[in-house]
């Protein structure tokens, strides 16, 4: 997978050189290219922002540098690019809330381009223009306000890259995680390791009993119970076709 990230704060993306994502790049599973928006300005001050039409506080990011920067990215496609081009992912407080389902969808793409806004955001015509050329997804990490898109790119990149074959050593674990489609999107059950007793707290006996069917039933029950108490919205989306009577009784 090729990832292009356009930003004015390239150093924010340094964590992508670490740990599993860094290793994935070294293995050639991921090709991350961070591009400086200011390389696409032509004035002495390398200006990327200006005052908003109609007034209002703060400054907006000008469309011209973005147009030049994104055109340069699109002119340099990877060999395995989709004929439709990349998905342009634009972190934004007004975007679709990013979910594991979106991570799975983006992980199926050979090429993602991220546009990291700053200040009060990017001139609306940039997204409007590129919707005519590529698939655009405006994405939000959640209902809180950040100062720019770079933190979202780090989160989205990690969520997507870990789904790529070869990035996570034990791929089987991916299907048992919270929000995994294979796990019906449920929250994970509580997990325990040795010692069997710690500060008067014991590991549930069923987990040490050696009865795998009982362990699986307990884990499913606990996942349903946790989801029902903490994320009833997720439980509401559970496909009844994938539940048995005991699931629904929890
Ligand atoms: C603060 N400042 C004035 C109010 C509007 C946002 C602006 C800052 N800002 C500029 C570009 C940009 C992109 C994403 C986000 C963002 N906030 N919350 C999320 N879940 C986000 C995502 N993903 C914030 C951004």
PDB file of C-alpha atoms and ligand atoms in Angstrom:
ATOM      1  CA  UNK A   1       0.000   0.000   0.000  1.00  0.00           C
ATOM      2  CA  UNK A   2       1.155   3.505  -0.841  1.00  0.00           C
ATOM      3  CA  UNK A   3       0.277   6.331   1.528  1.00  0.00           C
ATOM      4  CA  UNK A   4       0.837   9.975   0.578  1.00  0.00           C
ATOM      5  CA  UNK A   5       0.435  12.544   3.357  1.00  0.00           C
ATOM      6  CA  UNK A   6       0.337  16.258   2.523  1.00  0.00           C
ATOM      7  CA  UNK A   7       0.976  18.432   5.589  1.00  0.00           C
ATOM      8  CA  UNK A   8       2.739  21.563   6.845  1.00  0.00           C
ATOM      9  CA  UNK A   9       3.946  19.617   9.903  1.00  0.00           C
ATOM     10  CA  UNK A  10       5.832  16.623   8.470  1.00  0.00           C
ATOM     11  CA  UNK A  11       7.551  15.977  11.775  1.00  0.00           C
ATOM     12  CA  UNK A  12       4.149  15.073  13.246  1.00  0.00           C
ATOM     13  CA  UNK A  13       4.237  11.941  11.075  1.00  0.00           C
ATOM     14  CA  UNK A  14       7.595  10.733  12.404  1.00  0.00           C
ATOM     15  CA  UNK A  15       5.899   8.076  14.622  1.00  0.00           C
ATOM     16  CA  UNK A  16       5.041   6.241  11.384  1.00  0.00           C
ATOM     17  CA  UNK A  17       8.736   5.312  11.206  1.00  0.00           C
ATOM     18  CA  UNK A  18       8.461   3.398  14.504  1.00  0.00           C
ATOM     19  CA  UNK A  19       7.283  -0.052  15.609  1.00  0.00           C
ATOM     20  CA  UNK A  20       5.026  -2.143  13.383  1.00  0.00           C
ATOM     21  CA  UNK A  21       4.365   0.622  10.852  1.00  0.00           C
ATOM     22  CA  UNK A  22       8.080   1.343  10.531  1.00  0.00           C
ATOM     23  CA  UNK A  23       8.771  -2.379  10.154  1.00  0.00           C
ATOM     24  CA  UNK A  24       6.042  -2.672   7.512  1.00  0.00           C
ATOM     25  CA  UNK A  25       7.782   0.071   5.529  1.00  0.00           C
ATOM     26  CA  UNK A  26      11.128  -1.703   5.864  1.00  0.00           C
ATOM     27  CA  UNK A  27       9.461  -4.895   4.607  1.00  0.00           C
ATOM     28  CA  UNK A  28       7.985  -3.062   1.624  1.00  0.00           C
ATOM     29  CA  UNK A  29       4.409  -3.662   2.799  1.00  0.00           C
ATOM     30  CA  UNK A  30       3.856   0.057   3.147  1.00  0.00           C
ATOM     31  CA  UNK A  31       5.271   3.037   1.250  1.00  0.00           C
ATOM     32  CA  UNK A  32       4.654   6.241   3.229  1.00  0.00           C
ATOM     33  CA  UNK A  33       5.517   9.520   1.517  1.00  0.00           C
ATOM     34  CA  UNK A  34       5.162  12.719   3.533  1.00  0.00           C
ATOM     35  CA  UNK A  35       4.934  15.810   1.376  1.00  0.00           C
ATOM     36  CA  UNK A  36       5.341  19.441   2.508  1.00  0.00           C
ATOM     37  CA  UNK A  37       2.447  21.652   1.407  1.00  0.00           C
ATOM     38  CA  UNK A  38       4.759  24.679   1.564  1.00  0.00           C
ATOM     39  CA  UNK A  39       6.771  23.243  -1.339  1.00  0.00           C
ATOM     40  CA  UNK A  40       3.747  24.289  -3.405  1.00  0.00           C
ATOM     41  CA  UNK A  41       3.792  27.976  -2.449  1.00  0.00           C
ATOM     42  CA  UNK A  42       5.597  30.623  -4.485  1.00  0.00           C
ATOM     43  CA  UNK A  43       5.820  33.693  -2.280  1.00  0.00           C
ATOM     44  CA  UNK A  44       8.651  34.731  -0.029  1.00  0.00           C
ATOM     45  CA  UNK A  45       6.745  33.759   3.102  1.00  0.00           C
ATOM     46  CA  UNK A  46       5.557  30.412   1.715  1.00  0.00           C
ATOM     47  CA  UNK A  47       1.990  31.411   2.591  1.00  0.00           C
ATOM     48  CA  UNK A  48      -0.627  28.655   2.935  1.00  0.00           C
ATOM     49  CA  UNK A  49      -3.377  30.547   4.738  1.00  0.00           C
ATOM     50  CA  UNK A  50      -5.571  33.627   4.466  1.00  0.00           C
ATOM     51  CA  UNK A  51      -8.586  35.295   6.072  1.00  0.00           C
ATOM     52  CA  UNK A  52     -12.023  33.713   5.536  1.00  0.00           C
ATOM     53  CA  UNK A  53     -14.562  35.330   3.174  1.00  0.00           C
ATOM     54  CA  UNK A  54     -17.531  36.586   5.173  1.00  0.00           C
ATOM     55  CA  UNK A  55     -15.344  37.266   8.191  1.00  0.00           C
ATOM     56  CA  UNK A  56     -14.900  35.129  11.255  1.00  0.00           C
ATOM     57  CA  UNK A  57     -12.062  34.214  13.569  1.00  0.00           C
ATOM     58  CA  UNK A  58      -8.886  32.530  12.402  1.00  0.00           C
ATOM     59  CA  UNK A  59      -7.371  31.725   9.039  1.00  0.00           C
ATOM     60  CA  UNK A  60      -8.222  29.186   6.356  1.00  0.00           C
ATOM     61  CA  UNK A  61      -5.834  27.180   4.170  1.00  0.00           C
ATOM     62  CA  UNK A  62      -5.686  28.599   0.630  1.00  0.00           C
ATOM     63  CA  UNK A  63      -6.857  26.343  -2.263  1.00  0.00           C
ATOM     64  CA  UNK A  64      -3.938  27.027  -4.645  1.00  0.00           C
ATOM     65  CA  UNK A  65      -1.164  25.261  -2.702  1.00  0.00           C
ATOM     66  CA  UNK A  66      -3.492  22.313  -2.096  1.00  0.00           C
ATOM     67  CA  UNK A  67      -4.378  22.072  -5.763  1.00  0.00           C
ATOM     68  CA  UNK A  68      -0.746  22.126  -6.811  1.00  0.00           C
ATOM     69  CA  UNK A  69       0.281  19.652  -4.087  1.00  0.00           C
ATOM     70  CA  UNK A  70      -2.506  17.150  -4.721  1.00  0.00           C
ATOM     71  CA  UNK A  71      -2.070  17.383  -8.494  1.00  0.00           C
ATOM     72  CA  UNK A  72       1.618  16.531  -7.999  1.00  0.00           C
ATOM     73  CA  UNK A  73       0.674  13.504  -5.880  1.00  0.00           C
ATOM     74  CA  UNK A  74      -1.905  12.292  -8.431  1.00  0.00           C
ATOM     75  CA  UNK A  75       0.682  12.686 -11.196  1.00  0.00           C
ATOM     76  CA  UNK A  76       2.906  10.163  -9.410  1.00  0.00           C
ATOM     77  CA  UNK A  77       0.721   7.061  -8.986  1.00  0.00           C
ATOM     78  CA  UNK A  78       1.968   3.700  -7.692  1.00  0.00           C
ATOM     79  CA  UNK A  79       2.149   0.858 -10.215  1.00  0.00           C
ATOM     80  CA  UNK A  80      -0.823  -0.960  -8.642  1.00  0.00           C
ATOM     81  CA  UNK A  81      -3.075   2.110  -8.444  1.00  0.00           C
ATOM     82  CA  UNK A  82      -6.820   1.488  -8.854  1.00  0.00           C
ATOM     83  CA  UNK A  83      -8.084   2.816 -12.225  1.00  0.00           C
ATOM     84  CA  UNK A  84     -10.320   5.117 -10.155  1.00  0.00           C
ATOM     85  CA  UNK A  85      -7.212   6.614  -8.524  1.00  0.00           C
ATOM     86  CA  UNK A  86      -6.602   6.863  -4.790  1.00  0.00           C
ATOM     87  CA  UNK A  87      -9.020   7.502  -1.976  1.00  0.00           C
ATOM     88  CA  UNK A  88      -8.358  11.062  -0.792  1.00  0.00           C
ATOM     89  CA  UNK A  89      -8.860  10.964   2.978  1.00  0.00           C
ATOM     90  CA  UNK A  90      -9.465  14.371   4.501  1.00  0.00           C
ATOM     91  CA  UNK A  91      -9.490  14.420   8.321  1.00  0.00           C
ATOM     92  CA  UNK A  92     -12.155  16.880   9.436  1.00  0.00           C
ATOM     93  CA  UNK A  93     -14.451  17.491  12.435  1.00  0.00           C
ATOM     94  CA  UNK A  94     -17.360  17.362   9.973  1.00  0.00           C
ATOM     95  CA  UNK A  95     -16.366  13.996   8.500  1.00  0.00           C
ATOM     96  CA  UNK A  96     -17.856  10.534   8.933  1.00  0.00           C
ATOM     97  CA  UNK A  97     -16.748   9.134  12.305  1.00  0.00           C
ATOM     98  CA  UNK A  98     -13.908   6.708  11.577  1.00  0.00           C
ATOM     99  CA  UNK A  99     -14.786   3.102  12.460  1.00  0.00           C
ATOM    100  CA  UNK A 100     -13.242  -0.335  12.114  1.00  0.00           C
ATOM    101  CA  UNK A 101     -15.484  -0.866   9.103  1.00  0.00           C
ATOM    102  CA  UNK A 102     -13.888   2.180   7.442  1.00  0.00           C
ATOM    103  CA  UNK A 103     -10.438   0.833   8.362  1.00  0.00           C
ATOM    104  CA  UNK A 104     -11.276  -2.461   6.652  1.00  0.00           C
ATOM    105  CA  UNK A 105     -12.537  -0.595   3.574  1.00  0.00           C
ATOM    106  CA  UNK A 106      -9.443   1.599   3.353  1.00  0.00           C
ATOM    107  CA  UNK A 107      -7.135  -1.393   3.922  1.00  0.00           C
ATOM    108  CA  UNK A 108      -8.441  -2.827   0.645  1.00  0.00           C
ATOM    109  CA  UNK A 109      -7.123   0.185  -1.285  1.00  0.00           C
ATOM    110  CA  UNK A 110      -3.684   0.159  -2.937  1.00  0.00           C
ATOM    111  CA  UNK A 111      -3.291   3.933  -2.551  1.00  0.00           C
ATOM    112  CA  UNK A 112      -4.460   6.439   0.044  1.00  0.00           C
ATOM    113  CA  UNK A 113      -3.749  10.167  -0.020  1.00  0.00           C
ATOM    114  CA  UNK A 114      -4.209  12.154   3.187  1.00  0.00           C
ATOM    115  CA  UNK A 115      -4.771  15.927   3.215  1.00  0.00           C
ATOM    116  CA  UNK A 116      -3.869  17.294   6.651  1.00  0.00           C
ATOM    117  CA  UNK A 117      -5.528  20.613   7.314  1.00  0.00           C
ATOM    118  CA  UNK A 118      -4.515  23.115   9.949  1.00  0.00           C
ATOM    119  CA  UNK A 119      -5.749  26.558  11.121  1.00  0.00           C
ATOM    120  CA  UNK A 120      -9.560  26.686  10.660  1.00  0.00           C
ATOM    121  CA  UNK A 121      -9.454  24.075   7.931  1.00  0.00           C
ATOM    122  CA  UNK A 122      -9.055  23.921   4.134  1.00  0.00           C
ATOM    123  CA  UNK A 123     -10.973  26.069   1.611  1.00  0.00           C
ATOM    124  CA  UNK A 124     -14.127  24.039   0.812  1.00  0.00           C
ATOM    125  CA  UNK A 125     -13.424  24.154  -2.936  1.00  0.00           C
ATOM    126  CA  UNK A 126     -10.489  21.749  -2.542  1.00  0.00           C
ATOM    127  CA  UNK A 127     -12.721  18.849  -1.478  1.00  0.00           C
ATOM    128  CA  UNK A 128     -15.369  19.990  -3.980  1.00  0.00           C
ATOM    129  CA  UNK A 129     -12.834  19.965  -6.827  1.00  0.00           C
ATOM    130  CA  UNK A 130     -11.232  16.629  -5.992  1.00  0.00           C
ATOM    131  CA  UNK A 131     -14.605  14.902  -5.637  1.00  0.00           C
ATOM    132  CA  UNK A 132     -14.799  15.308  -9.420  1.00  0.00           C
ATOM    133  CA  UNK A 133     -11.475  13.472  -9.875  1.00  0.00           C
ATOM    134  CA  UNK A 134     -11.073  10.863  -7.135  1.00  0.00           C
ATOM    135  CA  UNK A 135     -13.010   9.203  -4.322  1.00  0.00           C
ATOM    136  CA  UNK A 136     -12.978  11.526  -1.310  1.00  0.00           C
ATOM    137  CA  UNK A 137     -13.728  10.557   2.304  1.00  0.00           C
ATOM    138  CA  UNK A 138     -13.920  13.260   4.931  1.00  0.00           C
ATOM    139  CA  UNK A 139     -13.235  11.451   8.198  1.00  0.00           C
ATOM    140  CA  UNK A 140     -13.439  12.452  11.865  1.00  0.00           C
ATOM    141  CA  UNK A 141     -11.760  10.654  14.774  1.00  0.00           C
ATOM    142  CA  UNK A 142     -14.686  11.540  16.992  1.00  0.00           C
ATOM    143  CA  UNK A 143     -16.776  14.310  18.481  1.00  0.00           C
ATOM    144  CA  UNK A 144     -13.990  16.457  19.893  1.00  0.00           C
ATOM    145  CA  UNK A 145     -11.818  19.158  18.357  1.00  0.00           C
ATOM    146  CA  UNK A 146      -8.150  18.722  17.420  1.00  0.00           C
ATOM    147  CA  UNK A 147      -5.819  21.419  16.043  1.00  0.00           C
ATOM    148  CA  UNK A 148      -5.223  19.670  12.736  1.00  0.00           C
ATOM    149  CA  UNK A 149      -5.437  16.476  10.755  1.00  0.00           C
ATOM    150  CA  UNK A 150      -2.038  14.909  11.527  1.00  0.00           C
ATOM    151  CA  UNK A 151      -3.114  13.064  14.700  1.00  0.00           C
ATOM    152  CA  UNK A 152      -6.021  11.597  12.733  1.00  0.00           C
ATOM    153  CA  UNK A 153      -3.644  10.437  10.002  1.00  0.00           C
ATOM    154  CA  UNK A 154      -1.519   8.642  12.603  1.00  0.00           C
ATOM    155  CA  UNK A 155      -4.585   6.898  14.038  1.00  0.00           C
ATOM    156  CA  UNK A 156      -6.124   6.011  10.679  1.00  0.00           C
ATOM    157  CA  UNK A 157      -2.796   4.800   9.285  1.00  0.00           C
ATOM    158  CA  UNK A 158      -2.226   2.519  12.277  1.00  0.00           C
ATOM    159  CA  UNK A 159      -5.784   1.141  12.142  1.00  0.00           C
ATOM    160  CA  UNK A 160      -5.484   0.480   8.393  1.00  0.00           C
ATOM    161  CA  UNK A 161      -1.871  -0.728   8.202  1.00  0.00           C
ATOM    162  CA  UNK A 162      -2.322  -3.334  10.955  1.00  0.00           C
ATOM    163  CA  UNK A 163      -4.967  -5.014   8.769  1.00  0.00           C
ATOM    164  CA  UNK A 164      -2.541  -5.487   5.870  1.00  0.00           C
ATOM    165  CA  UNK A 165      -1.282  -9.058   5.407  1.00  0.00           C
ATOM    166  CA  UNK A 166       2.095  -9.541   7.069  1.00  0.00           C
ATOM    167  CA  UNK A 167       2.026  -6.442   9.261  1.00  0.00           C
ATOM    168  CA  UNK A 168       0.656  -8.122  12.402  1.00  0.00           C
ATOM    169  CA  UNK A 169       2.429 -11.399  13.234  1.00  0.00           C
ATOM    170  CA  UNK A 170      -0.652 -13.193  14.546  1.00  0.00           C
ATOM    171  CA  UNK A 171      -3.319 -12.259  11.988  1.00  0.00           C
ATOM    172  CA  UNK A 172      -5.811 -14.593  13.712  1.00  0.00           C
ATOM    173  CA  UNK A 173      -5.985 -12.148  16.633  1.00  0.00           C
ATOM    174  CA  UNK A 174      -7.429  -9.487  14.330  1.00  0.00           C
ATOM    175  CA  UNK A 175     -10.704 -11.372  14.091  1.00  0.00           C
ATOM    176  CA  UNK A 176     -11.134 -11.453  17.904  1.00  0.00           C
ATOM    177  CA  UNK A 177     -10.608  -7.761  18.606  1.00  0.00           C
ATOM    178  CA  UNK A 178     -13.192  -5.252  19.647  1.00  0.00           C
ATOM    179  CA  UNK A 179     -15.136  -3.892  16.687  1.00  0.00           C
ATOM    180  CA  UNK A 180     -13.834  -6.595  14.330  1.00  0.00           C
ATOM    181  CA  UNK A 181     -16.539  -7.484  11.776  1.00  0.00           C
ATOM    182  CA  UNK A 182     -15.723 -11.171  12.356  1.00  0.00           C
ATOM    183  CA  UNK A 183     -16.558 -10.537  16.023  1.00  0.00           C
ATOM    184  CA  UNK A 184     -19.865  -8.900  15.058  1.00  0.00           C
ATOM    185  CA  UNK A 185     -18.353  -5.563  16.088  1.00  0.00           C
ATOM    186  CA  UNK A 186     -18.719  -6.477  19.768  1.00  0.00           C
ATOM    187  CA  UNK A 187     -16.357  -5.228  22.469  1.00  0.00           C
ATOM    188  CA  UNK A 188     -13.730  -7.717  23.574  1.00  0.00           C
ATOM    189  CA  UNK A 189     -14.319  -9.948  26.615  1.00  0.00           C
ATOM    190  CA  UNK A 190     -12.125  -9.448  29.731  1.00  0.00           C
ATOM    191  CA  UNK A 191      -8.733 -11.148  29.393  1.00  0.00           C
ATOM    192  CA  UNK A 192      -6.444 -12.663  32.059  1.00  0.00           C
ATOM    193  CA  UNK A 193      -2.964 -14.112  32.368  1.00  0.00           C
ATOM    194  CA  UNK A 194      -0.932 -15.660  35.212  1.00  0.00           C
ATOM    195  CA  UNK A 195      -0.996 -15.605  38.221  1.00  0.00           C
ATOM    196  CA  UNK A 196      -4.369 -17.338  38.793  1.00  0.00           C
ATOM    197  CA  UNK A 197      -4.897 -15.181  41.897  1.00  0.00           C
ATOM    198  CA  UNK A 198      -3.700 -11.589  42.342  1.00  0.00           C
ATOM    199  CA  UNK A 199      -4.497  -9.324  45.310  1.00  0.00           C
ATOM    200  CA  UNK A 200      -7.451 -11.529  46.171  1.00  0.00           C
ATOM    201  CA  UNK A 201      -8.810 -11.457  42.619  1.00  0.00           C
ATOM    202  CA  UNK A 202      -9.092 -14.819  40.864  1.00  0.00           C
ATOM    203  CA  UNK A 203      -9.178 -15.631  37.169  1.00  0.00           C
ATOM    204  CA  UNK A 204     -12.687 -16.955  36.281  1.00  0.00           C
ATOM    205  CA  UNK A 205     -12.509 -20.715  36.834  1.00  0.00           C
ATOM    206  CA  UNK A 206     -14.013 -21.540  33.412  1.00  0.00           C
ATOM    207  CA  UNK A 207     -10.903 -20.116  31.702  1.00  0.00           C
ATOM    208  CA  UNK A 208      -8.603 -22.586  33.458  1.00  0.00           C
ATOM    209  CA  UNK A 209     -11.004 -25.538  33.209  1.00  0.00           C
ATOM    210  CA  UNK A 210      -9.871 -26.816  29.820  1.00  0.00           C
ATOM    211  CA  UNK A 211     -13.413 -26.941  28.379  1.00  0.00           C
ATOM    212  CA  UNK A 212     -12.953 -24.952  25.119  1.00  0.00           C
ATOM    213  CA  UNK A 213     -16.684 -24.824  24.329  1.00  0.00           C
ATOM    214  CA  UNK A 214     -17.362 -23.425  27.801  1.00  0.00           C
ATOM    215  CA  UNK A 215     -14.541 -20.884  27.375  1.00  0.00           C
ATOM    216  CA  UNK A 216     -15.945 -19.739  24.026  1.00  0.00           C
ATOM    217  CA  UNK A 217     -19.439 -19.436  25.484  1.00  0.00           C
ATOM    218  CA  UNK A 218     -18.146 -17.457  28.459  1.00  0.00           C
ATOM    219  CA  UNK A 219     -16.169 -15.124  26.184  1.00  0.00           C
ATOM    220  CA  UNK A 220     -19.177 -14.543  23.919  1.00  0.00           C
ATOM    221  CA  UNK A 221     -21.433 -13.885  26.926  1.00  0.00           C
ATOM    222  CA  UNK A 222     -18.920 -11.413  28.401  1.00  0.00           C
ATOM    223  CA  UNK A 223     -18.473  -9.644  25.055  1.00  0.00           C
ATOM    224  CA  UNK A 224     -22.255  -9.287  24.716  1.00  0.00           C
ATOM    225  CA  UNK A 225     -22.610  -8.146  28.327  1.00  0.00           C
ATOM    226  CA  UNK A 226     -19.842  -5.557  27.999  1.00  0.00           C
ATOM    227  CA  UNK A 227     -21.218  -4.284  24.715  1.00  0.00           C
ATOM    228  CA  UNK A 228     -24.760  -4.060  26.120  1.00  0.00           C
ATOM    229  CA  UNK A 229     -23.613  -2.011  29.123  1.00  0.00           C
ATOM    230  CA  UNK A 230     -20.971   0.187  27.485  1.00  0.00           C
ATOM    231  CA  UNK A 231     -22.005   0.440  23.819  1.00  0.00           C
ATOM    232  CA  UNK A 232     -25.735  -0.282  23.373  1.00  0.00           C
ATOM    233  CA  UNK A 233     -25.443   1.464  19.996  1.00  0.00           C
ATOM    234  CA  UNK A 234     -23.098  -1.278  18.798  1.00  0.00           C
ATOM    235  CA  UNK A 235     -25.356  -4.009  20.196  1.00  0.00           C
ATOM    236  CA  UNK A 236     -28.295  -2.468  18.335  1.00  0.00           C
ATOM    237  CA  UNK A 237     -26.438  -3.106  15.071  1.00  0.00           C
ATOM    238  CA  UNK A 238     -25.865  -6.799  15.854  1.00  0.00           C
ATOM    239  CA  UNK A 239     -27.142  -9.010  13.027  1.00  0.00           C
ATOM    240  CA  UNK A 240     -29.842 -11.263  14.587  1.00  0.00           C
ATOM    241  CA  UNK A 241     -28.930 -13.873  11.955  1.00  0.00           C
ATOM    242  CA  UNK A 242     -25.562 -14.268  13.676  1.00  0.00           C
ATOM    243  CA  UNK A 243     -26.981 -14.670  17.187  1.00  0.00           C
ATOM    244  CA  UNK A 244     -28.333 -17.739  18.918  1.00  0.00           C
ATOM    245  CA  UNK A 245     -30.969 -17.736  21.666  1.00  0.00           C
ATOM    246  CA  UNK A 246     -28.344 -17.510  24.400  1.00  0.00           C
ATOM    247  CA  UNK A 247     -26.773 -14.450  22.736  1.00  0.00           C
ATOM    248  CA  UNK A 248     -30.064 -12.629  22.823  1.00  0.00           C
ATOM    249  CA  UNK A 249     -30.755 -13.687  26.435  1.00  0.00           C
ATOM    250  CA  UNK A 250     -27.559 -12.071  27.760  1.00  0.00           C
TER     251      UNK A 250
HETATM  252  C1  LIG B   1      -9.702  23.844  15.717  1.00  0.00           C
HETATM  253  N1  LIG B   1      -9.968  24.378  14.386  1.00  0.00           N
HETATM  254  C2  LIG B   1     -11.187  25.172  14.334  1.00  0.00           C
HETATM  255  C3  LIG B   1     -12.440  24.333  14.311  1.00  0.00           C
HETATM  256  C4  LIG B   1     -12.386  23.334  13.158  1.00  0.00           C
HETATM  257  C5  LIG B   1     -11.101  22.508  13.275  1.00  0.00           C
HETATM  258  C6  LIG B   1      -9.888  23.371  13.308  1.00  0.00           C
HETATM  259  C7  LIG B   1      -8.642  22.517  13.492  1.00  0.00           C
HETATM  260  N2  LIG B   1      -8.441  21.624  12.357  1.00  0.00           N
HETATM  261  C8  LIG B   1      -7.902  22.020  11.180  1.00  0.00           C
HETATM  262  C9  LIG B   1      -7.862  20.922  10.316  1.00  0.00           C
HETATM  263  C10 LIG B   1      -8.403  19.816  11.012  1.00  0.00           C
HETATM  264  C11 LIG B   1      -8.647  18.483  10.690  1.00  0.00           C
HETATM  265  C12 LIG B   1      -9.249  17.635  11.616  1.00  0.00           C
HETATM  266  C13 LIG B   1      -9.640  18.137  12.867  1.00  0.00           C
HETATM  267  C14 LIG B   1     -10.372  17.277  13.830  1.00  0.00           C
HETATM  268  N3  LIG B   1     -10.884  17.759  14.968  1.00  0.00           N
HETATM  269  N4  LIG B   1     -11.541  16.756  15.595  1.00  0.00           N
HETATM  270  C15 LIG B   1     -11.452  15.624  14.899  1.00  0.00           C
HETATM  271  N5  LIG B   1     -12.016  14.406  15.258  1.00  0.00           N
HETATM  272  C16 LIG B   1     -10.704  15.909  13.759  1.00  0.00           C
HETATM  273  C17 LIG B   1     -10.372  14.932  12.792  1.00  0.00           C
HETATM  274  N6  LIG B   1     -10.106  14.074  12.040  1.00  0.00           N
HETATM  275  C18 LIG B   1      -9.374  19.472  13.217  1.00  0.00           C
HETATM  276  C19 LIG B   1      -8.771  20.299  12.294  1.00  0.00           C
END
